[in-house]
Tab-separated table of C-alpha atoms in Angstrom:
chain	number	residue	atom	x	y	z
A	1	MET	CA	-21.173	39.049	5.428
A	2	ARG	CA	-23.464	37.655	2.764
A	3	ASP	CA	-22.705	40.548	0.371
A	4	ASP	CA	-18.945	40.807	1.052
A	5	PRO	CA	-17.374	39.764	-2.298
A	6	ARG	CA	-14.292	38.533	-0.450
A	7	LEU	CA	-16.269	35.714	1.184
A	8	PRO	CA	-17.655	32.574	-0.500
A	9	THR	CA	-21.091	33.293	1.010
A	10	SER	CA	-21.432	36.194	-1.427
A	11	PRO	CA	-22.673	35.437	-4.968
A	12	ARG	CA	-20.128	37.990	-6.230
A	13	PHE	CA	-17.286	35.815	-4.905
A	14	TRP	CA	-17.972	33.280	-7.662
A	15	ARG	CA	-17.113	34.924	-10.982
A	16	SER	CA	-16.578	32.130	-13.475
A	17	PRO	CA	-18.796	32.623	-16.534
A	18	LEU	CA	-18.845	28.857	-17.116
A	19	ARG	CA	-21.268	28.089	-14.305
A	20	GLY	CA	-24.869	27.748	-15.393
A	21	THR	CA	-27.824	25.419	-15.457
A	22	TRP	CA	-27.019	23.886	-18.854
A	23	PHE	CA	-23.376	23.113	-17.980
A	24	THR	CA	-24.331	21.553	-14.640
A	25	ALA	CA	-27.215	19.615	-16.186
A	26	VAL	CA	-25.012	17.973	-18.835
A	27	LEU	CA	-22.517	16.840	-16.215
A	28	GLY	CA	-25.323	15.652	-13.950
A	29	LEU	CA	-26.899	13.494	-16.638
A	30	VAL	CA	-23.544	11.858	-17.406
A	31	LEU	CA	-23.114	11.086	-13.707
A	32	LEU	CA	-26.676	9.786	-13.473
A	33	GLY	CA	-25.926	7.043	-15.985
A	34	GLY	CA	-22.381	6.391	-14.862
A	35	ILE	CA	-23.068	6.168	-11.126
A	36	SER	CA	-26.043	3.883	-11.749
A	37	VAL	CA	-23.726	1.453	-13.528
A	38	LEU	CA	-21.138	1.820	-10.749
A	39	PHE	CA	-23.705	0.967	-8.089
A	40	VAL	CA	-24.988	-2.125	-9.893
A	41	THR	CA	-21.517	-3.462	-10.695
A	42	GLY	CA	-20.463	-2.760	-7.095
A	43	LEU	CA	-23.330	-4.872	-5.768
A	44	VAL	CA	-22.414	-7.594	-8.258
A	45	SER	CA	-18.809	-7.487	-7.055
A	46	TYR	CA	-19.924	-8.028	-3.480
A	47	ALA	CA	-22.186	-10.923	-4.507
A	48	ALA	CA	-19.204	-12.561	-6.235
A	49	TYR	CA	-17.651	-13.199	-2.829
A	50	ASN	CA	-20.590	-15.449	-1.895
A	51	PRO	CA	-20.789	-13.665	1.491
A	52	ASP	CA	-23.713	-15.773	2.720
A	53	LEU	CA	-21.765	-18.993	2.237
A	54	SER	CA	-19.563	-18.899	5.304
A	55	PRO	CA	-18.411	-16.388	7.902
A	56	VAL	CA	-14.961	-16.434	6.342
A	57	ASN	CA	-16.387	-14.935	3.146
A	58	ASP	CA	-18.581	-12.307	4.795
A	59	THR	CA	-16.586	-9.092	4.738
A	60	THR	CA	-19.580	-7.102	6.053
A	61	PRO	CA	-21.149	-9.295	8.770
A	62	ASP	CA	-23.645	-6.647	9.918
A	63	LYS	CA	-25.149	-5.951	6.503
A	64	GLY	CA	-28.656	-7.113	7.550
A	65	VAL	CA	-31.337	-6.246	5.004
A	66	LEU	CA	-28.740	-4.658	2.719
A	67	GLY	CA	-27.882	-8.159	1.560
A	68	PHE	CA	-31.414	-8.811	0.296
A	69	TYR	CA	-30.280	-9.159	-3.318
A	70	LEU	CA	-27.456	-11.680	-2.813
A	71	PHE	CA	-27.390	-14.757	-5.020
A	72	ASP	CA	-25.148	-17.774	-5.560
A	73	TRP	CA	-22.322	-16.568	-7.765
A	74	PRO	CA	-22.050	-18.665	-10.959
A	75	ALA	CA	-18.876	-20.365	-12.125
A	76	GLY	CA	-19.248	-19.156	-15.679
A	77	PRO	CA	-18.613	-17.630	-18.015
A	78	SER	CA	-15.007	-17.600	-16.836
A	79	TRP	CA	-14.600	-13.895	-17.647
A	80	LEU	CA	-17.695	-12.780	-15.698
A	81	TYR	CA	-15.941	-11.211	-12.704
A	82	ARG	CA	-13.195	-9.874	-14.934
A	83	LEU	CA	-15.820	-7.990	-16.944
A	84	SER	CA	-18.017	-6.736	-14.109
A	85	GLN	CA	-15.154	-5.568	-11.902
A	86	GLY	CA	-13.230	-4.182	-14.847
A	87	VAL	CA	-16.238	-2.042	-15.781
A	88	HIS	CA	-16.684	-0.967	-12.154
A	89	VAL	CA	-13.096	0.155	-11.632
A	90	THR	CA	-12.455	1.632	-15.081
A	91	LEU	CA	-15.715	3.565	-15.104
A	92	GLY	CA	-15.049	4.842	-11.589
A	93	VAL	CA	-11.699	6.261	-12.685
A	94	VAL	CA	-13.123	7.696	-15.913
A	95	LEU	CA	-15.864	9.559	-14.027
A	96	VAL	CA	-13.428	11.403	-11.730
A	97	PRO	CA	-13.083	14.486	-14.003
A	98	VAL	CA	-16.854	14.578	-14.491
A	99	LEU	CA	-17.475	14.397	-10.749
A	100	LEU	CA	-14.928	17.123	-9.988
A	101	ALA	CA	-16.371	19.372	-12.688
A	102	LYS	CA	-19.900	18.798	-11.391
A	103	LEU	CA	-18.889	19.629	-7.810
A	104	TRP	CA	-17.074	22.727	-9.038
A	105	SER	CA	-20.135	23.858	-10.970
A	106	VAL	CA	-22.427	23.738	-7.921
A	107	VAL	CA	-20.002	24.746	-5.155
A	108	PRO	CA	-21.648	28.211	-4.699
A	109	LYS	CA	-24.782	26.400	-3.483
A	110	LEU	CA	-22.882	24.954	-0.539
A	111	PHE	CA	-22.243	28.470	0.776
A	112	THR	CA	-25.709	29.913	0.210
A	113	LEU	CA	-27.163	31.829	3.168
A	114	PRO	CA	-29.368	31.337	5.059
A	115	PRO	CA	-28.521	27.619	5.373
A	116	ALA	CA	-32.210	26.676	5.436
A	117	ARG	CA	-35.171	28.760	4.296
A	118	SER	CA	-37.733	26.094	5.191
A	119	VAL	CA	-38.016	22.515	6.381
A	120	ALA	CA	-38.068	21.293	2.773
A	121	HIS	CA	-35.035	23.407	1.929
A	122	ALA	CA	-33.215	22.089	5.006
A	123	LEU	CA	-33.880	18.496	3.958
A	124	GLU	CA	-32.620	19.263	0.463
A	125	ARG	CA	-29.419	20.779	1.889
A	126	ILE	CA	-28.850	17.755	4.119
A	127	SER	CA	-29.327	15.392	1.189
A	128	LEU	CA	-26.890	17.530	-0.809
A	129	LEU	CA	-24.253	17.250	1.927
A	130	LEU	CA	-24.745	13.483	2.069
A	131	LEU	CA	-24.527	13.346	-1.713
A	132	VAL	CA	-21.295	15.353	-1.957
A	133	GLY	CA	-19.711	13.706	1.073
A	134	GLY	CA	-20.769	10.232	-0.056
A	135	ALA	CA	-19.456	10.773	-3.584
A	136	LEU	CA	-16.071	11.975	-2.346
A	137	PHE	CA	-15.844	9.125	0.178
A	138	GLN	CA	-16.703	6.427	-2.357
A	139	PHE	CA	-14.428	7.712	-5.080
A	140	VAL	CA	-11.479	8.372	-2.739
A	141	THR	CA	-11.655	4.984	-0.997
A	142	GLY	CA	-12.123	3.259	-4.350
A	143	LEU	CA	-9.102	4.985	-5.881
A	144	LEU	CA	-6.979	4.208	-2.826
A	145	ASN	CA	-8.016	0.554	-3.047
A	146	ILE	CA	-7.025	0.416	-6.717
A	147	GLN	CA	-3.583	1.701	-5.744
A	148	LEU	CA	-3.378	-0.717	-2.784
A	149	GLU	CA	-3.060	2.241	-0.378
A	150	TYR	CA	-5.104	1.295	2.687
A	151	VAL	CA	-4.604	4.485	4.684
A	152	PHE	CA	-8.236	4.683	5.822
A	153	PRO	CA	-9.301	3.178	9.181
A	154	GLY	CA	-10.845	-0.287	9.108
A	155	SER	CA	-11.420	-2.679	6.255
A	156	PHE	CA	-12.109	-1.379	2.759
A	157	TYR	CA	-14.977	-3.801	2.179
A	158	PRO	CA	-17.480	-2.661	4.864
A	159	LEU	CA	-16.473	0.979	4.472
A	160	HIS	CA	-17.107	0.934	0.733
A	161	PHE	CA	-20.237	-1.227	1.042
A	162	TYR	CA	-22.015	0.864	3.668
A	163	GLY	CA	-20.781	4.084	2.118
A	164	ALA	CA	-22.341	3.026	-1.183
A	165	TRP	CA	-25.758	2.582	0.395
A	166	VAL	CA	-25.629	5.956	2.182
A	167	PHE	CA	-24.498	7.654	-1.002
A	168	ILE	CA	-27.037	5.956	-3.261
A	169	ALA	CA	-29.920	6.935	-0.943
A	170	ALA	CA	-28.955	10.603	-1.256
A	171	PHE	CA	-28.265	10.145	-4.959
A	172	VAL	CA	-31.737	8.712	-5.634
A	173	VAL	CA	-33.412	11.600	-3.781
A	174	HIS	CA	-31.322	14.148	-5.630
A	175	ALA	CA	-31.872	12.466	-9.009
A	176	ALA	CA	-35.639	12.321	-8.462
A	177	LEU	CA	-35.716	16.056	-7.713
A	178	ARG	CA	-33.239	17.254	-10.319
A	179	THR	CA	-33.354	14.947	-13.348
A	180	PRO	CA	-36.550	16.439	-14.873
A	181	MET	CA	-35.094	19.945	-14.522
A	182	ALA	CA	-31.772	18.804	-15.971
A	183	LEU	CA	-33.462	17.312	-19.026
A	184	ARG	CA	-35.440	20.509	-19.603
A	185	ALA	CA	-32.286	22.591	-19.189
A	186	VAL	CA	-30.335	20.540	-21.725
A	187	ARG	CA	-33.150	20.696	-24.266
A	188	ALA	CA	-33.819	24.408	-23.776
A	189	ARG	CA	-30.175	25.389	-23.130
A	190	ARG	CA	-31.243	27.439	-20.103
A	191	ARG	CA	-28.443	29.215	-18.262
A	192	ASP	CA	-30.340	31.531	-15.950
A	193	GLU	CA	-30.447	29.829	-12.541
A	194	ALA	CA	-29.404	32.582	-10.141
A	195	GLU	CA	-27.651	30.249	-7.708
A	196	LEU	CA	-25.335	28.966	-10.436
A	197	THR	CA	-24.817	31.883	-12.813
A	198	ALA	CA	-22.309	34.490	-11.651
A	199	PRO	CA	-23.979	37.909	-11.157
A	200	ALA	CA	-20.709	39.663	-12.103
A	201	PRO	CA	-18.882	37.169	-14.327
A	202	ALA	CA	-15.231	37.553	-15.226
A	203	PRO	CA	-14.235	37.674	-18.901
A	204	PRO	CA	-14.494	34.182	-20.412
A	205	THR	CA	-11.330	32.333	-21.396
A	206	VAL	CA	-13.091	29.216	-22.682
A	207	SER	CA	-16.632	28.406	-23.738
A	208	ARG	CA	-18.869	25.997	-21.864
A	209	ARG	CA	-18.595	23.571	-24.747
A	210	GLY	CA	-14.821	23.903	-24.556
A	211	ALA	CA	-14.943	23.135	-20.841
A	212	LEU	CA	-17.011	20.024	-21.534
A	213	TRP	CA	-14.476	18.926	-24.148
A	214	LEU	CA	-11.741	19.422	-21.535
A	215	VAL	CA	-13.604	17.252	-19.026
A	216	GLY	CA	-14.277	14.630	-21.690
A	217	GLY	CA	-10.639	14.655	-22.757
A	218	GLY	CA	-9.543	14.098	-19.170
A	219	SER	CA	-11.900	11.149	-18.873
A	220	LEU	CA	-10.655	9.707	-22.165
A	221	LEU	CA	-7.050	10.032	-21.020
A	222	LEU	CA	-7.852	8.219	-17.764
A	223	PHE	CA	-9.661	5.500	-19.727
A	224	VAL	CA	-6.668	4.914	-22.010
A	225	THR	CA	-4.228	4.776	-19.083
A	226	THR	CA	-6.441	2.524	-16.930
A	227	VAL	CA	-8.413	0.041	-19.031
A	228	GLY	CA	-5.324	-2.004	-19.928
A	229	GLN	CA	-5.141	-3.435	-16.407
A	230	SER	CA	-8.534	-5.085	-16.935
A	231	LEU	CA	-7.777	-6.319	-20.442
A	232	GLY	CA	-4.547	-8.008	-19.372
A	233	GLY	CA	-1.876	-9.313	-21.713
A	234	PRO	CA	0.102	-6.717	-23.718
A	235	TRP	CA	-2.541	-4.071	-22.957
A	236	ARG	CA	-1.250	-3.864	-19.375
A	237	ARG	CA	1.652	-1.761	-20.601
A	238	THR	CA	-0.839	1.043	-21.304
A	239	ALA	CA	-2.182	0.994	-17.721
A	240	LEU	CA	0.187	3.713	-16.532
A	241	LEU	CA	-1.947	4.676	-13.524
A	242	ALA	CA	-2.463	1.141	-12.260
A	243	PRO	CA	-0.279	-0.240	-9.463
A	244	HIS	CA	0.612	-3.143	-11.765
A	245	GLY	CA	0.757	-1.021	-14.887
A	246	GLY	CA	4.380	-1.732	-15.794
A	247	SER	CA	5.915	-4.833	-17.284
A	248	ASP	CA	4.755	-8.205	-16.029
A	249	PRO	CA	6.887	-9.433	-13.107
A	250	GLY	CA	9.760	-11.582	-14.229
A	251	GLY	CA	9.506	-13.666	-17.331
A	252	GLY	CA	8.676	-17.139	-18.484
A	253	PRO	CA	5.562	-19.160	-17.644
A	254	ASN	CA	5.147	-17.507	-14.221
A	255	GLY	CA	5.639	-13.997	-15.584
A	256	PHE	CA	2.234	-12.507	-14.822
A	257	GLN	CA	0.809	-10.237	-12.138
A	258	ILE	CA	1.235	-10.910	-8.429
A	259	ASN	CA	-0.811	-9.082	-5.815
A	260	LYS	CA	0.429	-10.901	-2.718
A	261	THR	CA	3.985	-12.194	-2.550
A	262	ALA	CA	5.124	-15.159	-0.482
A	263	ARG	CA	7.268	-12.825	1.588
A	264	TYR	CA	4.302	-10.616	2.413
A	265	ALA	CA	2.202	-13.661	3.349
A	266	GLY	CA	4.945	-15.054	5.610
A	267	ILE	CA	5.572	-18.128	3.447
A	268	THR	CA	9.061	-19.638	3.627
A	269	ASP	CA	10.832	-22.390	1.727
A	270	ALA	CA	10.579	-24.551	4.855
A	271	ASP	CA	6.749	-24.330	4.721
A	272	THR	CA	6.629	-25.595	1.153
A	273	HIS	CA	9.508	-28.085	1.119
A	274	PRO	CA	8.397	-31.461	-0.333
A	275	ASP	CA	9.412	-33.243	2.872
A	276	ALA	CA	7.291	-30.925	5.039
A	277	TRP	CA	4.252	-29.881	3.015
A	278	ARG	CA	1.132	-32.016	2.918
A	279	LEU	CA	-2.328	-31.186	1.656
A	280	VAL	CA	-4.902	-32.151	4.279
A	281	VAL	CA	-8.239	-33.175	2.756
A	282	THR	CA	-11.146	-33.733	5.146
A	283	GLY	CA	-14.650	-35.089	4.581
A	284	PRO	CA	-16.997	-38.000	5.510
A	285	ALA	CA	-14.305	-40.533	4.585
A	286	GLY	CA	-11.983	-39.025	7.170
A	287	THR	CA	-8.732	-37.161	6.659
A	288	VAL	CA	-6.323	-37.758	3.815
A	289	ARG	CA	-2.823	-36.281	3.718
A	290	LEU	CA	-1.325	-35.879	0.257
A	291	SER	CA	2.180	-34.862	-0.734
A	292	ARG	CA	2.791	-32.974	-3.952
A	293	ALA	CA	4.050	-36.212	-5.483
A	294	ASP	CA	0.770	-37.913	-4.475
A	295	LEU	CA	-1.188	-35.140	-6.153
A	296	LEU	CA	0.855	-35.442	-9.331
A	297	ARG	CA	-0.030	-39.141	-9.502
A	298	LEU	CA	-3.760	-38.307	-9.531
A	299	PRO	CA	-5.514	-37.605	-12.859
A	300	GLN	CA	-4.330	-34.232	-14.150
A	301	HIS	CA	-6.574	-31.747	-15.948
A	302	SER	CA	-6.044	-28.365	-17.584
A	303	SER	CA	-8.014	-25.108	-17.579
A	304	SER	CA	-7.385	-21.847	-19.386
A	305	LEU	CA	-8.534	-19.161	-16.948
A	306	PRO	CA	-7.720	-15.556	-15.992
A	307	ILE	CA	-7.260	-14.111	-12.525
A	308	ALA	CA	-9.330	-10.993	-11.835
A	309	CYS	CA	-9.037	-8.925	-8.660
A	310	VAL	CA	-11.203	-6.374	-6.883
A	311	GLU	CA	-8.670	-3.647	-7.720
A	312	GLY	CA	-9.716	-4.010	-11.342
A	313	TRP	CA	-6.649	-5.727	-12.740
A	314	SER	CA	-6.755	-9.086	-14.436
A	315	THR	CA	-4.417	-11.408	-16.258
A	316	ALA	CA	-4.803	-12.847	-19.682
A	317	ASP	CA	-5.909	-16.477	-19.667
A	318	GLN	CA	-3.219	-18.691	-18.159
A	319	TRP	CA	-2.970	-22.430	-18.772
A	320	TRP	CA	-3.344	-24.144	-15.408
A	321	ARG	CA	-2.869	-27.850	-14.726
A	322	GLY	CA	-3.648	-29.880	-11.626
A	323	VAL	CA	-6.288	-31.955	-9.860
A	324	ARG	CA	-9.971	-31.187	-10.176
A	325	LEU	CA	-11.594	-30.056	-6.950
A	326	ARG	CA	-14.472	-32.462	-7.521
A	327	ASP	CA	-11.967	-35.355	-7.696
A	328	LEU	CA	-10.542	-34.301	-4.336
A	329	ALA	CA	-14.104	-34.171	-2.993
A	330	GLY	CA	-14.406	-37.787	-4.133
A	331	LEU	CA	-11.330	-38.699	-2.102
A	332	ALA	CA	-12.976	-37.042	0.899
A	333	GLY	CA	-16.035	-39.297	0.567
A	334	TYR	CA	-18.361	-37.473	-1.829
A	335	ASP	CA	-19.017	-39.844	-4.711
A	336	GLY	CA	-21.952	-37.874	-6.111
A	337	ALA	CA	-22.409	-34.134	-6.331
A	338	PRO	CA	-19.604	-32.414	-4.382
A	339	PRO	CA	-20.467	-29.990	-1.565
A	340	ASP	CA	-19.037	-26.633	-0.544
A	341	VAL	CA	-15.397	-26.520	0.518
A	342	LEU	CA	-13.421	-24.431	2.986
A	343	VAL	CA	-9.951	-23.680	1.634
A	344	GLU	CA	-7.220	-22.758	4.112
A	345	SER	CA	-3.840	-21.339	3.208
A	346	LEU	CA	-0.437	-21.559	4.845
A	347	GLN	CA	-0.468	-17.768	4.701
A	348	ARG	CA	0.388	-16.129	8.033
A	349	HIS	CA	-0.206	-12.441	7.294
A	350	GLY	CA	-2.870	-10.433	5.519
A	351	ALA	CA	-6.528	-10.956	4.719
A	352	PHE	CA	-8.202	-13.933	3.019
A	353	ARG	CA	-6.080	-16.629	4.645
A	354	SER	CA	-9.112	-18.851	4.040
A	355	ALA	CA	-12.062	-18.783	1.659
A	356	ALA	CA	-15.155	-20.875	1.050
A	357	LEU	CA	-16.293	-22.022	-2.389
A	358	ARG	CA	-19.835	-22.935	-3.417
A	359	ALA	CA	-20.729	-26.446	-4.499
A	360	ASN	CA	-21.298	-25.222	-8.061
A	361	GLN	CA	-17.748	-23.877	-8.093
A	362	VAL	CA	-16.329	-27.134	-6.745
A	363	SER	CA	-18.229	-29.232	-9.281
A	364	ASP	CA	-17.180	-27.145	-12.301
A	365	PRO	CA	-14.685	-29.236	-14.336
A	366	ARG	CA	-12.458	-26.183	-14.770
A	367	SER	CA	-11.973	-25.713	-11.011
A	368	LEU	CA	-8.555	-27.024	-10.055
A	369	LEU	CA	-6.072	-27.394	-7.299
A	370	ALA	CA	-3.390	-26.152	-9.671
A	371	LEU	CA	0.160	-27.516	-9.471
A	372	SER	CA	1.598	-25.852	-12.559
A	373	VAL	CA	0.916	-22.934	-14.869
A	374	ASN	CA	1.803	-22.516	-18.536
A	375	GLY	CA	3.713	-25.802	-18.536
A	376	GLU	CA	5.920	-25.050	-15.522
A	377	GLU	CA	5.468	-25.712	-11.826
A	378	LEU	CA	4.072	-22.787	-9.850
A	379	SER	CA	6.532	-20.241	-8.522
A	380	LEU	CA	6.480	-19.567	-4.795
A	381	ASP	CA	4.817	-16.173	-5.332
A	382	HIS	CA	2.104	-17.812	-7.464
A	383	GLY	CA	1.224	-20.322	-4.762
A	384	TYR	CA	3.663	-23.244	-4.891
A	385	PRO	CA	3.159	-26.046	-4.016
A	386	ALA	CA	-0.582	-25.797	-4.847
A	387	ARG	CA	-3.207	-23.132	-5.351
A	388	ILE	CA	-6.884	-22.855	-6.202
A	389	ILE	CA	-8.042	-21.652	-9.603
A	390	VAL	CA	-11.802	-21.269	-10.123
A	391	PRO	CA	-13.587	-19.716	-13.119
A	392	ALA	CA	-15.281	-16.329	-12.580
A	393	ALA	CA	-14.210	-16.083	-8.921
A	394	PRO	CA	-12.582	-12.969	-7.395
A	395	GLY	CA	-8.821	-13.297	-7.294
A	396	VAL	CA	-8.666	-13.542	-3.497
A	397	HIS	CA	-10.750	-16.732	-3.654
A	398	ASN	CA	-8.103	-18.358	-5.854
A	399	THR	CA	-6.232	-19.186	-2.650
A	400	LYS	CA	-2.469	-19.682	-2.831
A	401	TRP	CA	-0.238	-21.968	-0.717
A	402	VAL	CA	-3.187	-24.270	0.050
A	403	GLY	CA	-2.729	-26.374	3.178
A	404	ARG	CA	-6.185	-27.778	3.904
A	405	LEU	CA	-9.473	-28.538	2.113
A	406	THR	CA	-12.530	-29.274	4.248
A	407	PHE	CA	-15.460	-30.534	2.203
A	408	GLY	CA	-19.014	-30.283	3.534
A	409	ASP	CA	-22.036	-27.987	3.648
A	410	LEU	CA	-21.004	-24.640	5.115
C-alpha cells in the first residue's frame, strides 16, 4: 500500500516538482512573522472589550489563566482599535494564499507511513495535526466572521479565542523545531528533503520562484480588495470582498456603514417615539428620566470619531454631537471623577444588548451620548433617539437605541 503510486501514502503519488525544502521554508518564514502579528493583534482585540469589567462584556467567561495579560483598554488615540483590528483582519485575509500554499507544500507528510516511528516522532505528528487543524479552524472562522456568516455552532468569540490558544501552542512548538532549519534552507537553497521532494517529478510548468510570485500576487490582490474596509471613506469602494464593500448605505449625513439595523434589533417607531422614549439614568442621586428634548437642553458637545468593528470595517471620522457621558454621571450624583457605567439598549434581538464602559472611557471628554451625526439627527438605524460614541472602543460598545445608563463601580 505504501508503494502503490495510486495512493497518497506513496511518495510517487506526489509528483509536483515545486515541492522542496527551500519553497516550504520561504512560505514558513512568511507565516512565522504574519501569524505572530495576528496572534498579538487578536489578543489586543479581546482586551479592547474590557472583559474583566463586567459579566456583560466577558464573551469568554471560562478563560481562566488565559486572561492573564488583560489590561484596561485606553480611550485614545481614537483610531487605536481601528488600527489594531484593521491590521488583524486585513493581514489574516492576505495570508490565506500563503497558508494554502504552505499546506499544499507539506501535504505528503500527512500521509507518511508508518504514522509514528518513535515517541518523539509521534509527538511531532500530533503537534502537526494540531497546527494544521488549528490554522484551518482559525482562518475559516475568522473569514466567516468577516462576512457575517455565523454558520458554526456557538459564539464566535469563545471559539476563536480558545482556538487561538490551541493553535498558538502547536505553532510555537513547530516554530521552535523548524525555524532554524528553515533559515538554513533559505540561505543554502537546499531542496533535497526526501519527504518533500518528489522522487519522480512531473515536467515543470512553472519555477518555484514563479510559484512564489503567484502566491504573492494573490495576497496582494486580496490586500487591495480588503484594506479599504478598514480605511473607510472613499476607500471602501475598493473593498470588493468585504460584506460592506459597496457604496455607503443611503446618502446624506447618515450615509455610512450599518452593521445592525433597527429591524434586525426589533426596534420600532413606537419604541423611539418622543412621547414614549425616556433615558433612565441611575446613580447615588437616584433615578432621573430624561426625554430627548431634556437631553437637547443640556450642554451639547461635539466629537469627531470613527466606528470600528471586529469584522475589520470602520467608518471615516463622523461628527457626533450630544451630551458628554461624564455630565450624565454628574446628574446621577457623581460630582468628581465618574465611575464605570452599564449601558442598556432597547434592542430585543441579537448580541450586545448591553455593554459596560470603563471609568476612563466615561471621563473622556469625547465620549458622548450622541443625539445627532454630521449635523443631522440620528437615523433609526444609527441609533435614534440616542446612542453611545466612545473613542477607540469596539463598535459593539457604541451601543445604539440607549434606554438606560447605570453609573457605579462594576
